[in-house]
Coordinates of C-alpha atoms in Angstrom, one line a residue:
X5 CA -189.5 76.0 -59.0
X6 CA -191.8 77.4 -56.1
X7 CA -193.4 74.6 -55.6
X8 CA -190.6 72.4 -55.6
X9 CA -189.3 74.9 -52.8
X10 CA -192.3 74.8 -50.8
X11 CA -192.2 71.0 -51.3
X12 CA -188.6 71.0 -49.8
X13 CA -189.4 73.1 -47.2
X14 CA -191.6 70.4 -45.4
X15 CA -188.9 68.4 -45.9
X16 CA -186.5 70.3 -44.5
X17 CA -188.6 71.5 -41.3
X18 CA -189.9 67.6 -40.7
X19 CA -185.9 67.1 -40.0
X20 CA -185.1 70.3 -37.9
X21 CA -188.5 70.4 -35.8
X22 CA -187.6 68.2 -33.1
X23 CA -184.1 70.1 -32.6
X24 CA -186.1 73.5 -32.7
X25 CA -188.6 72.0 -29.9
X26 CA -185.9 71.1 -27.8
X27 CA -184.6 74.5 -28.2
X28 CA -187.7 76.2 -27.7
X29 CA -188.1 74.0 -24.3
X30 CA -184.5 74.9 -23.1
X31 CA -185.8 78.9 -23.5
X32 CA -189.0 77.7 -21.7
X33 CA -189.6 74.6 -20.1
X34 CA -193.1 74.3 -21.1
X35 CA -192.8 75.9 -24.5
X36 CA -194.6 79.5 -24.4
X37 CA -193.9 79.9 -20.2
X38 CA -191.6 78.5 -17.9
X39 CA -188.0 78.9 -16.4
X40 CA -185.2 78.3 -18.8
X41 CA -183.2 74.6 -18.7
X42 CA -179.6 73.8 -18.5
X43 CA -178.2 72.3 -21.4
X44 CA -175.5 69.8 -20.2
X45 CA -172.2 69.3 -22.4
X46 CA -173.5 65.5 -22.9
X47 CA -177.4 67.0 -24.2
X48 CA -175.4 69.3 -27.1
X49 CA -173.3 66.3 -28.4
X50 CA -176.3 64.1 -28.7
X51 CA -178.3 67.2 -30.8
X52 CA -174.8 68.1 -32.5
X53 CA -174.7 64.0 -33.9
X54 CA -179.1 64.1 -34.4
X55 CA -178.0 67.2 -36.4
X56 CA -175.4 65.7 -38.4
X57 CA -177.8 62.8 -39.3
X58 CA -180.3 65.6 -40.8
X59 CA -177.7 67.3 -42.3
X60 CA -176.7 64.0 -44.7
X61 CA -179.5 62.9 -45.0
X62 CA -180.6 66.2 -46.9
X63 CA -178.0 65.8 -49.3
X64 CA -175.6 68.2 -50.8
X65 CA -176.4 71.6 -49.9
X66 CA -177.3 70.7 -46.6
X67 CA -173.5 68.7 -46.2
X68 CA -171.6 71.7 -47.1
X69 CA -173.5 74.1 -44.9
X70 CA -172.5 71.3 -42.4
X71 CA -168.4 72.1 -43.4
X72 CA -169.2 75.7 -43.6
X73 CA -170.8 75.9 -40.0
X74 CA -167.6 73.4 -38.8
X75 CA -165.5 76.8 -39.3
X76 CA -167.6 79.3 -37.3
X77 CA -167.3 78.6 -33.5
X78 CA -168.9 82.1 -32.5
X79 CA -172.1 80.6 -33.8
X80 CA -172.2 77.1 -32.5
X81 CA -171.0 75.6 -29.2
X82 CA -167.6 73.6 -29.5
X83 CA -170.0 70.1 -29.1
X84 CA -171.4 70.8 -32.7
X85 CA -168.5 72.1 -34.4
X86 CA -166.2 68.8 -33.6
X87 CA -169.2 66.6 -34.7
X88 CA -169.7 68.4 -37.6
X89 CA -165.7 68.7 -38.6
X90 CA -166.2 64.8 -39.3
X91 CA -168.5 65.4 -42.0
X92 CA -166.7 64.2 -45.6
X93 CA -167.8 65.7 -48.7
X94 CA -167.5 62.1 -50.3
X95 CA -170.8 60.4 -52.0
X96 CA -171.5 58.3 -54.5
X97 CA -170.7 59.8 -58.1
X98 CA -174.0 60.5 -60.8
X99 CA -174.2 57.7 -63.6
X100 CA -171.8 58.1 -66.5
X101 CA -174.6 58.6 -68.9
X102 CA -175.8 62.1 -66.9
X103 CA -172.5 63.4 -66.4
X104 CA -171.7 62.7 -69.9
X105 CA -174.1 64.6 -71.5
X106 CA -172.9 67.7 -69.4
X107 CA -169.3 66.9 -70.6
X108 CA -170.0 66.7 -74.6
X109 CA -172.4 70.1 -74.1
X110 CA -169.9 72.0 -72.8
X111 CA -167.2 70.7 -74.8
X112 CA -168.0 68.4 -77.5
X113 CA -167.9 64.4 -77.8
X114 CA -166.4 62.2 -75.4
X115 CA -164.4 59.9 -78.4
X116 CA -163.6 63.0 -80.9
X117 CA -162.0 65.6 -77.8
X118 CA -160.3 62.9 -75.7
X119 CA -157.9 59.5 -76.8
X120 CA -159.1 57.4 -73.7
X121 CA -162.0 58.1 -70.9
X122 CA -162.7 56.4 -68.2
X123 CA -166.4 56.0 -67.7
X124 CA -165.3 55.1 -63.8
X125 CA -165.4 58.0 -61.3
X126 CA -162.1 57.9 -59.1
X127 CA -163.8 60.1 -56.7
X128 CA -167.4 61.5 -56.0
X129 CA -168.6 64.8 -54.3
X130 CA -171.4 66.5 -53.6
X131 CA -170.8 69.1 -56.6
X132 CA -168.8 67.1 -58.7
X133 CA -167.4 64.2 -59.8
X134 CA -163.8 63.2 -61.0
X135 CA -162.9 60.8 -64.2
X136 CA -159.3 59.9 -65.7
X137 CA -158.5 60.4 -69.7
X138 CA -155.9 60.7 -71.8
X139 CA -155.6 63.9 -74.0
X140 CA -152.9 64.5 -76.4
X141 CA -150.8 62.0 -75.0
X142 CA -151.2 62.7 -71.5
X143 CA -152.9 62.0 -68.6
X144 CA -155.6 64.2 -67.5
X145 CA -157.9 64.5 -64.6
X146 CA -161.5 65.3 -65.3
X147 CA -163.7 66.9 -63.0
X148 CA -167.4 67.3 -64.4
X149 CA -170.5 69.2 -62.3
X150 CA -172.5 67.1 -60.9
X151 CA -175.9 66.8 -62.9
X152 CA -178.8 68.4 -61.7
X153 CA -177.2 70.3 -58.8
X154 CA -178.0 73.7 -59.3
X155 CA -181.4 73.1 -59.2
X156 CA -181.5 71.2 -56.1
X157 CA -179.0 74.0 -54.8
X158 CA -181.2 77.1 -56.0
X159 CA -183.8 75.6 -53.9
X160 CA -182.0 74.9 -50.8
X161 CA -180.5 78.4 -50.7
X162 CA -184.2 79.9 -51.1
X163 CA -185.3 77.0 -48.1
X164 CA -182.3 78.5 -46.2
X165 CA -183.5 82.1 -46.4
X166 CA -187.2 81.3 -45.5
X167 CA -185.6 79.7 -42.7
X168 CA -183.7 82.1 -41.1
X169 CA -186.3 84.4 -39.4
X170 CA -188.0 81.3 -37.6
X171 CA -184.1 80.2 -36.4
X172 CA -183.6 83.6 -35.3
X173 CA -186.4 83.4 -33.0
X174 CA -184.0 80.4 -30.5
X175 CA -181.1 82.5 -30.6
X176 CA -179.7 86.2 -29.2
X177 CA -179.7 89.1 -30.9
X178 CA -175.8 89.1 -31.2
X179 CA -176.1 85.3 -32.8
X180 CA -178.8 85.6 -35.1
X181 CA -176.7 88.9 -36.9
X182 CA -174.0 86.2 -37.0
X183 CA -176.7 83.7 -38.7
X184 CA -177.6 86.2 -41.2
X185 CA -173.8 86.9 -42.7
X186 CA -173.4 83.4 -42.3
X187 CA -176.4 82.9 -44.8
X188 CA -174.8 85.4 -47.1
X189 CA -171.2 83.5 -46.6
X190 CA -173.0 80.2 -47.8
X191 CA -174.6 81.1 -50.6
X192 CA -171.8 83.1 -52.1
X193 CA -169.0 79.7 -50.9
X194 CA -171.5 77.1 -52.5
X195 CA -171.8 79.3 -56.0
X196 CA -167.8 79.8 -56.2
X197 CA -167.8 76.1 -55.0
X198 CA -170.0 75.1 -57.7
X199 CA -168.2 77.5 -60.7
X200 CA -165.3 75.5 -62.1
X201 CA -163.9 78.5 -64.7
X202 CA -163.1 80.4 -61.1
X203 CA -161.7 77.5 -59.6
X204 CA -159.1 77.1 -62.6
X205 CA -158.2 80.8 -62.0
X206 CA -157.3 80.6 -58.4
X207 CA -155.3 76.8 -59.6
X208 CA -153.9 78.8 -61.8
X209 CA -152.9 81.6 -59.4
X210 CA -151.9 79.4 -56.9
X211 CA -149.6 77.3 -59.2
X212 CA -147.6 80.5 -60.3
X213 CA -146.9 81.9 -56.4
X214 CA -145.9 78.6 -55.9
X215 CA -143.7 77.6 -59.1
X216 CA -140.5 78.1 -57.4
X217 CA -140.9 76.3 -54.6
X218 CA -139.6 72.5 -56.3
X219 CA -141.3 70.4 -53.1
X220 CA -144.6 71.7 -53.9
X221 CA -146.6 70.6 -57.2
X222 CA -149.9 72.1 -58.0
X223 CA -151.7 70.4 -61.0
X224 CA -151.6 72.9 -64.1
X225 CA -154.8 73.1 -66.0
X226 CA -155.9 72.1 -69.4
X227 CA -157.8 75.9 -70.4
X228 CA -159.3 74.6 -74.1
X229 CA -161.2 71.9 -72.1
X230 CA -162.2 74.0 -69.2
X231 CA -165.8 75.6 -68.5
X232 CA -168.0 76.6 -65.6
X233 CA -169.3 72.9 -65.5
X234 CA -166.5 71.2 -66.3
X235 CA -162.5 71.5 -65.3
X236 CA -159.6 69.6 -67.1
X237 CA -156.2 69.4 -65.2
X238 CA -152.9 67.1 -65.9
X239 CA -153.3 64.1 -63.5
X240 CA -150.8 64.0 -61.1
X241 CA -150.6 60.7 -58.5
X242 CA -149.1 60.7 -55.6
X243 CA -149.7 58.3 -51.9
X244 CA -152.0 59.9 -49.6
X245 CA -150.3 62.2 -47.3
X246 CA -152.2 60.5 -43.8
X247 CA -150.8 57.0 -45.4
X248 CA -147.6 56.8 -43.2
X249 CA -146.7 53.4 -43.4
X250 CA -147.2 53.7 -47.7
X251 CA -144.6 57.3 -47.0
X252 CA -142.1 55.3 -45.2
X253 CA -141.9 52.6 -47.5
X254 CA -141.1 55.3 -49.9
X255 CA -138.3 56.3 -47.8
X256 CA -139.8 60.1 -47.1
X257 CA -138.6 62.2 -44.5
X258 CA -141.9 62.5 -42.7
X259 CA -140.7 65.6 -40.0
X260 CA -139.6 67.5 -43.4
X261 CA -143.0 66.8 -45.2
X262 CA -144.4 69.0 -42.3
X263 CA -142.4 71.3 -41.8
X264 CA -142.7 71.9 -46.0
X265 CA -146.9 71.7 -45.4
X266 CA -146.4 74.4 -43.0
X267 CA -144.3 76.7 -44.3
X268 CA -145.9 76.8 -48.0
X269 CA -149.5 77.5 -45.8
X270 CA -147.8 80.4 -44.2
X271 CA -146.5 81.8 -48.0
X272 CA -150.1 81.7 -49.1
X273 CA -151.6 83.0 -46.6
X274 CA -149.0 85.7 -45.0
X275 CA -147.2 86.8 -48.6
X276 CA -149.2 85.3 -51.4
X277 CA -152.7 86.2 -49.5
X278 CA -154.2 83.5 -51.6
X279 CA -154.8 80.2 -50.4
X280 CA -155.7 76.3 -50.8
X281 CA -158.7 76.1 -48.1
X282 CA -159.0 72.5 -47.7
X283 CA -156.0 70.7 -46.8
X284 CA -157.8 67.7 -45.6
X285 CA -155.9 64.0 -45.9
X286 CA -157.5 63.8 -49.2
X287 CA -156.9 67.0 -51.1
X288 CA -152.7 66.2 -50.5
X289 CA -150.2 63.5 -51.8
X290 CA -146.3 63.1 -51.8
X291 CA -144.8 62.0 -55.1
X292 CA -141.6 59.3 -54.6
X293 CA -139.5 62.3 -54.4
X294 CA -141.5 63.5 -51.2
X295 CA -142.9 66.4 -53.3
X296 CA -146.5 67.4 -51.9
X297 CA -149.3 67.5 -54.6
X298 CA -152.4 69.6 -54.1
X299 CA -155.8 68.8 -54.9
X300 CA -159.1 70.4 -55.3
X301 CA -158.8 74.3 -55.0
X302 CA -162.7 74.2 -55.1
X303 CA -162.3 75.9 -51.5
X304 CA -159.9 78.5 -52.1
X305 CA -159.8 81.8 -50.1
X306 CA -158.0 85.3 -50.4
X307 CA -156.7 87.0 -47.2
X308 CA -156.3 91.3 -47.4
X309 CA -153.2 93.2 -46.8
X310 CA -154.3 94.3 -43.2
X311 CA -155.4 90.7 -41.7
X312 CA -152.4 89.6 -43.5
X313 CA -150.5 92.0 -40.9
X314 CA -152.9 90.9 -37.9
X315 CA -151.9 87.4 -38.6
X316 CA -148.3 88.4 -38.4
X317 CA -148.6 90.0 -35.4
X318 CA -151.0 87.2 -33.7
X319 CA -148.4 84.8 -34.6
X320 CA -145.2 86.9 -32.9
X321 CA -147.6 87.0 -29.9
X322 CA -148.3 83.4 -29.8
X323 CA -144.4 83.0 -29.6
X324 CA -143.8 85.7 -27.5
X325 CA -146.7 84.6 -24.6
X326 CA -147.7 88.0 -24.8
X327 CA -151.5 87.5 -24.0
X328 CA -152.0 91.7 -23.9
X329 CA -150.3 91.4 -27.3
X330 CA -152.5 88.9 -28.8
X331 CA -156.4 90.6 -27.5
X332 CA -154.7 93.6 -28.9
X333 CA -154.6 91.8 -32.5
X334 CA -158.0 90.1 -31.9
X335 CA -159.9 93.9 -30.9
X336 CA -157.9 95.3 -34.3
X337 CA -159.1 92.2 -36.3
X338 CA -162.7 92.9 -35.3
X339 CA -162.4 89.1 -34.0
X340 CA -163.0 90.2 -30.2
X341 CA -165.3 93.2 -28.8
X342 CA -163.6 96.3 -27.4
X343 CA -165.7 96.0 -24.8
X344 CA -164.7 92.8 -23.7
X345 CA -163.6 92.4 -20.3
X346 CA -160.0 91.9 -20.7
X347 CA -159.0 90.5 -17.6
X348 CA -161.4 87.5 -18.2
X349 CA -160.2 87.1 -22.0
X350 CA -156.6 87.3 -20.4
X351 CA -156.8 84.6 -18.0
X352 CA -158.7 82.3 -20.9
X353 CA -155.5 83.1 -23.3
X354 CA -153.3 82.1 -20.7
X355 CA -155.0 79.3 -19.6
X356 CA -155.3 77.9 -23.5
X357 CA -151.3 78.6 -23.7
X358 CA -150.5 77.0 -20.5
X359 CA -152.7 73.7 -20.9
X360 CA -151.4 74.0 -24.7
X361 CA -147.2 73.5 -23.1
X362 CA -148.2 70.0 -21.4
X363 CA -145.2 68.4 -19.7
X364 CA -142.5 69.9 -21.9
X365 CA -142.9 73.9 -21.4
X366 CA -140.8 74.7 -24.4
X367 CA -143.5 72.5 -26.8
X368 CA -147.3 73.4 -27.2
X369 CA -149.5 73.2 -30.5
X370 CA -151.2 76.1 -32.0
X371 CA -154.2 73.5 -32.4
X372 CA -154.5 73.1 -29.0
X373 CA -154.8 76.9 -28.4
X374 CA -157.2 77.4 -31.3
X375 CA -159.3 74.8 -29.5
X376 CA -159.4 76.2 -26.1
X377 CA -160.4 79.5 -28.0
X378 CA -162.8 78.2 -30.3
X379 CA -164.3 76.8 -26.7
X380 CA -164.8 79.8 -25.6
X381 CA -165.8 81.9 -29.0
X382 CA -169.6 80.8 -28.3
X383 CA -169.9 81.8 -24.4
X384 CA -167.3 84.9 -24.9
X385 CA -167.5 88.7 -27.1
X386 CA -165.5 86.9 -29.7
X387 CA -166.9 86.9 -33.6
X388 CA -165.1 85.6 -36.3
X389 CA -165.3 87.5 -39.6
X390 CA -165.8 85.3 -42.8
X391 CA -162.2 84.8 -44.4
X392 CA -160.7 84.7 -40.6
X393 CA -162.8 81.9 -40.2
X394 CA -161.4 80.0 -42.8
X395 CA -157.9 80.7 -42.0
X396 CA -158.4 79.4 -38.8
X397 CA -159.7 76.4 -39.6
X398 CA -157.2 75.6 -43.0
X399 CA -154.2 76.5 -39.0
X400 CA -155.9 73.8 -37.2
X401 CA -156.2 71.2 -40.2
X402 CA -152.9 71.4 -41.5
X403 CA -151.8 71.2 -38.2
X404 CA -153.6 68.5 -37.9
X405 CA -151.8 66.8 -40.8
X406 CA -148.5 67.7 -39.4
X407 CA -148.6 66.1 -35.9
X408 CA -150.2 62.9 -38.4
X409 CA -146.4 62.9 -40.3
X410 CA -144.7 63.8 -37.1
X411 CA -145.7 63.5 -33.6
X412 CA -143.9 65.6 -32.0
X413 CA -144.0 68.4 -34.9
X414 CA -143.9 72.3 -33.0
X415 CA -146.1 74.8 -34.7
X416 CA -145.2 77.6 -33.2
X417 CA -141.4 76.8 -34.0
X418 CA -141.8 76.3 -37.2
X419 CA -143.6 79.6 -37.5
X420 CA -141.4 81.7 -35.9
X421 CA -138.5 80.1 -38.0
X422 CA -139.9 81.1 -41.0
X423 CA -141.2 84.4 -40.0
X424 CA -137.5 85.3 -38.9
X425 CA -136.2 83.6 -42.2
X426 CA -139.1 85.8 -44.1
X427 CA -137.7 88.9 -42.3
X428 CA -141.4 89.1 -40.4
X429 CA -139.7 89.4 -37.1
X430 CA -137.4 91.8 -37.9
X431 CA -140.1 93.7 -39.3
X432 CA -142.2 93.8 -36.4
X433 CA -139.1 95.0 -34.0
X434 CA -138.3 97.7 -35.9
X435 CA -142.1 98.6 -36.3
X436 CA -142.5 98.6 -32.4
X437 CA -139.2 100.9 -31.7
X438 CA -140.7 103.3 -34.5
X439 CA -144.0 103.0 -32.5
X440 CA -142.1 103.7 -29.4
X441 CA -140.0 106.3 -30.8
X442 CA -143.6 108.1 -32.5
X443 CA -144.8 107.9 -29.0
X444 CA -142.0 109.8 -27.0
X445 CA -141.7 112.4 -29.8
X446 CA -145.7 113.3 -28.9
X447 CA -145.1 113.1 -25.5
X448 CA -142.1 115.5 -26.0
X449 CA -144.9 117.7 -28.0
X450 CA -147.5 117.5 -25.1
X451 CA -145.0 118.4 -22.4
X452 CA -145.1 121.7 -24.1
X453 CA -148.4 122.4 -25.3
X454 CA -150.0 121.4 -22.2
X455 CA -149.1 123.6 -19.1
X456 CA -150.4 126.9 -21.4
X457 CA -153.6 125.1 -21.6
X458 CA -154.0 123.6 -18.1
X459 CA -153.2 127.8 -16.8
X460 CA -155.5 128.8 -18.5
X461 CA -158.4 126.1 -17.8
X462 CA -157.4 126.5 -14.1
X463 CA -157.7 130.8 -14.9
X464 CA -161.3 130.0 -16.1
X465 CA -162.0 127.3 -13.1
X466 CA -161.3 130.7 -10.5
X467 CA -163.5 132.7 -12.1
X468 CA -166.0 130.4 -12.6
X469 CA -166.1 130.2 -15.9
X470 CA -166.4 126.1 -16.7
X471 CA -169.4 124.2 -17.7
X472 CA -169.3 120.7 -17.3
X473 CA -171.6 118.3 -18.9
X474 CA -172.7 115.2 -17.8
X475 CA -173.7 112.6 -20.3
X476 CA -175.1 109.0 -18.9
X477 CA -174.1 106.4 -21.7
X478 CA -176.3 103.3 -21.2
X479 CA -179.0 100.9 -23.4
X480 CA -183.1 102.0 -23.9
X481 CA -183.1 98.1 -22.2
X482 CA -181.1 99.3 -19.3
X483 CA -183.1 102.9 -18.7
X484 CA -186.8 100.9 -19.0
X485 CA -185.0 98.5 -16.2
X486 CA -183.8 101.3 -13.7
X487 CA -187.3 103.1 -14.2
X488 CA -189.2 100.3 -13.9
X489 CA -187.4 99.3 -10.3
X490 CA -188.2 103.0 -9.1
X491 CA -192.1 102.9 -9.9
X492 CA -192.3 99.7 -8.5
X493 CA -190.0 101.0 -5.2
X494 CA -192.2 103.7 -5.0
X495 CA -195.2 101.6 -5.0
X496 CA -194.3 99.3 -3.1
X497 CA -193.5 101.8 -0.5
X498 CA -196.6 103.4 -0.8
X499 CA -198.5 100.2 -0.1
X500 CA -196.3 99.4 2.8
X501 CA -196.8 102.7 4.6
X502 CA -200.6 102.4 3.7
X503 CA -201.0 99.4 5.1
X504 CA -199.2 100.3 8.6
X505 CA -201.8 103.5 8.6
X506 CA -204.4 100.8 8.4
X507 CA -203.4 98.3 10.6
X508 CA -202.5 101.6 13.5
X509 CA -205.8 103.6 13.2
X510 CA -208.3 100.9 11.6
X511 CA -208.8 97.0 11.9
X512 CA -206.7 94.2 10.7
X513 CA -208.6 93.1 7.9
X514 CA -208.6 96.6 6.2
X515 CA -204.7 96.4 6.5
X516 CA -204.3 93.1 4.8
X517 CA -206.1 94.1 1.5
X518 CA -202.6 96.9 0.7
X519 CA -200.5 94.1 1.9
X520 CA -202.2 91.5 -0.5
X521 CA -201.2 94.3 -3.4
X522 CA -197.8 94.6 -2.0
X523 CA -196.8 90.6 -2.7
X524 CA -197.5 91.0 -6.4
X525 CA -195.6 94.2 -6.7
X526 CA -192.7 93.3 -4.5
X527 CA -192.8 90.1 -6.5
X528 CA -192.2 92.0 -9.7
X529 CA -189.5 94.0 -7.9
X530 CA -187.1 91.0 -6.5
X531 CA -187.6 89.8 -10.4
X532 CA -186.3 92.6 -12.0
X533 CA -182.7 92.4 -10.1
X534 CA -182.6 89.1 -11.1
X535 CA -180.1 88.7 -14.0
X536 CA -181.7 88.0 -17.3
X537 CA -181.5 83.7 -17.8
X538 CA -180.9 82.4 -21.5
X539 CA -180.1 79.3 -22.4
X540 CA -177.1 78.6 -19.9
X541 CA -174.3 75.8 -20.3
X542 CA -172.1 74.5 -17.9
X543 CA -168.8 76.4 -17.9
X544 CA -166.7 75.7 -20.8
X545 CA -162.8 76.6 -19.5
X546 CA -162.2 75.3 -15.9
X547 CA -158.4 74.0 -15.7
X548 CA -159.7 70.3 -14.8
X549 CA -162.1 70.2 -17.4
X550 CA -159.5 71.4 -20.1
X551 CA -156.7 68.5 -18.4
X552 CA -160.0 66.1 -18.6
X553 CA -160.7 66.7 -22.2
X554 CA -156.9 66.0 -22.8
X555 CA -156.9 62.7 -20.8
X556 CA -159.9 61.5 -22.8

């Protein structure tokens, strides 16, 4: 096994090595020394799609790292995360005989367990593979592990964590802690991803939050014919959900299928805090009846009680415009730094909402707000914890899916709708008077402890009886900087003053040798106000670029 992971190792680094190069280069032009390059928005698409290429053409592993990284803005820039939302987890299935032998080891032979197989694959992945049979009189789905994946898995994982101190080495500090927990978010995603007993479980889950909603349908599993390599499910058909002109034949009200996507989402993850992660076009159908049919809870996620409430809240804001509302919820999330500057992250919200309206002010899309965020994610103090990161991709795909059924389909209506229905709304009113009610009782409280306090600090000010204590809060980086200028200040002013002696009371060549020492050092000096270059990228959120990007 070590050798084959040293083996794939070269092979993984003959992919990435020209990318790393070109990263090393934009850090310094000539490799080890040099002035940093700018990185145009045209340069990061054209690594973003050489990228992509590497990634498929590693396979599996490397594919749904791909998906994986197409969810986490704060580590990428916005060029690589829309080149890399187009990757499909759809390949060619393993031959019958390989998956077979899986399937009767796990569960015993093919023509004694089911009445009918088909030896065809409907569909292929990258961990697994779907066949249809008929068991006990019905029709079943069949998915099976694909053969010989955790092997080739176990050794991509261990490539991925030999990797990561060399990858570290192109990015910031702040980025390569985000690498790191992204490492550990991969490996833990791919192993769920790859174990089909948990998969039935959250199915399972999912189906009974959902069981009395009748325009939903989630697949109920077959448990006797179910292991960690293999899951058995009723087969239920439906027409592809992004098939409109197959929905409208059908006779489906296409604005209701949406507003139906949306609202079961927002059950899952506000109320049931368990969700279906990957509402791609091919994970949903609509029965004749325009029910919706799930598929594939491979990628399922949970959300906890508190984010649960942030999402709440973020939403309320969204509707509500209020931008101080919304950084609020991000800073309590842990999605934006406290010490972000907050008039900057302001003006970015606002300009996201206000782009987001278009011509009509009363209609925006969340999607497009989410966008203009994610933009920014990678050049502001914004990180996105793990399960966040999911929900706010699953916002902007089902969105997605919405404005594909309806055009004109509003989000944030729709949300607010069913938050008020929910009694969400109501909720959060009530929440804030209590707030504001909590807030004049203590003032009420501090109008009378105070003035016996202030009398007597003001007593102990006239006799001189205060001590203050000054504490100077700042980095080791920031110190070293600020003692380094005055040593180099101080020498440079030594120099100077020696070298006006010189030039006043001796000859002008004895002056010249301090002022040949005083270029050097007043060199160093200029360099050490300048401000720190990295790998800089044109500005990502003017108001013409954002209108450009929409025109295009």
């Amino acid at each position: 096994m070590t050798l084959r992971s040293y083996r794939r190792f070269v092979v993984v680094a003959y992919q990435f090595l020209p990318l790393l190069l070109a990263y090393a280069r934009d850090r310094n032009r000539f490799l080890f020394f040099g002035s940093s390059r700018t990185v145009s928005p045209e340069t990061r698409r054209k690594r973003a799609r050489s990228l992509l290429d590497s990634l498929l053409t590693l396979g599996p592993t490397f594919i749904k790292l791909g998906q994986l990284l197409s969810t986490r803005p704060d580590v990428l820039p916005p060029e690589y995360v829309e080149e890399f939302e187009q990757l499909q987890d759809d390949v060619p299935p393993a031959a019958w005989p390989e998956a077979k032998e899986i399937l009767e080891t796990d569960i015993g032979p093919v023509d004694e367990v089911f009445d009918e197989f088909d030896t065809d694959a409907i569909s292929g992945a990258s961990l697994g593979q779907v066949y249809i049979a008929e068991h006990e009189g019905r029709k079943v789905a069949v998915k099976i592990r694909r053969p010989g994946i955790e092997k080739l898995v176990e050794t991509d994982l261990r490539v991925v964590r030999w990797s990561l101190p060399i990858l570290m080495r192109f990015v910031d500090q702040a980025r390569s802690f985000s690498l790191e927990t992204l490492a550990d978010e991969f490996e833990k995603t791919i192993r769920e991803e790859m174990d089909y007993d948990r998969e039935r479980r959250m199915l399972e889950e999912i189906g009974v939050n959902l069981a009395g909603n009748d325009r939903v349908r989630v697949p109920s599993a077959v448990p006797e014919l179910s292991t960690r390599r293999i899951l058995t499910m009723e087969y239920v058909g439906g027409t592809k959900i992004s098939d409109i002109d197959d929905l409208d034949a059908l006779g489906v009200n296409r604005e209701r299928l949406a507003i139906t996507l949306q609202q079961v989402y927002l059950q899952m993850i506000i109320e049931d805090g368990v969700f279906h992660a990957d509402p791609h076009p091919g994970n949903l159908a609509v029965q004749n009846d325009g029910t919706i049919v799930f598929y594939d809870f491979g990628m399922s996620g949970r959300v906890d009680p508190f984010i649960q409430e942030k999402i709440v809240d973020f939403y309320v804001a969204v509707a509500r415009q209020d931008t101080d509302a919304i950084l609020d919820t991000l800073v309590e999330m842990g999605t934006l730094s406290p010490q972000a500057d907050r008039e900057v992250m302001s003006n970015v919200m606002e300009l996201a909402i206000a782009d987001a309206r278009g011509e009509d002010i009363e209609q925006y899309r969340v999607q497009q707000i989410i966008q203009q965020v994610e933009d920014t994610i990678y050049e502001f103090p914004l990180r996105l914890p793990p399960n966040l990161a999911l929900v706010l991709r699953v916002a902007t795909v089902v969105e997605g899916v919405c404005v594909t059924l309806e055009p004109d389909f509003d989000f944030i209506e729709v949300a607010t709708d069913y938050l008020r229905e929910q009694g969400f709304l109501e909720e959060s009113a009530r929440g804030y008077v209590e707030d504001r009610a909590t807030e004049v009782r203590e003032l009420g409280e501090s109008l009378v402890r105070v003035p016996p306090k202030l009398e007597n600090t003001l007593d102990r000010a006239n006799r001189g009886d205060i001590t203050v204590q000054l504490e100077i809060s700042d980095d080791e980086r920031g110190l070293d900087r600020l003692a380094k200028r005055l040593i180099l200040g101080g020498m440079l002013s030594a120099v100077v003053m020696a070298s006006a002696v010189l030039y006043a009371f001796s000859t002008l060549e004895a002056a010249l040798v301090p002022i040949g020492l005083a270029v050097p050092i007043a060199a160093l000096l200029w360099r050490s106000f300048r401000q720190r270059k990295g790998i800089r990228a044109k500005p990502q959120f003017t108001r013409q670029n954002l209108r450009e990007r929409r025109e295009d």
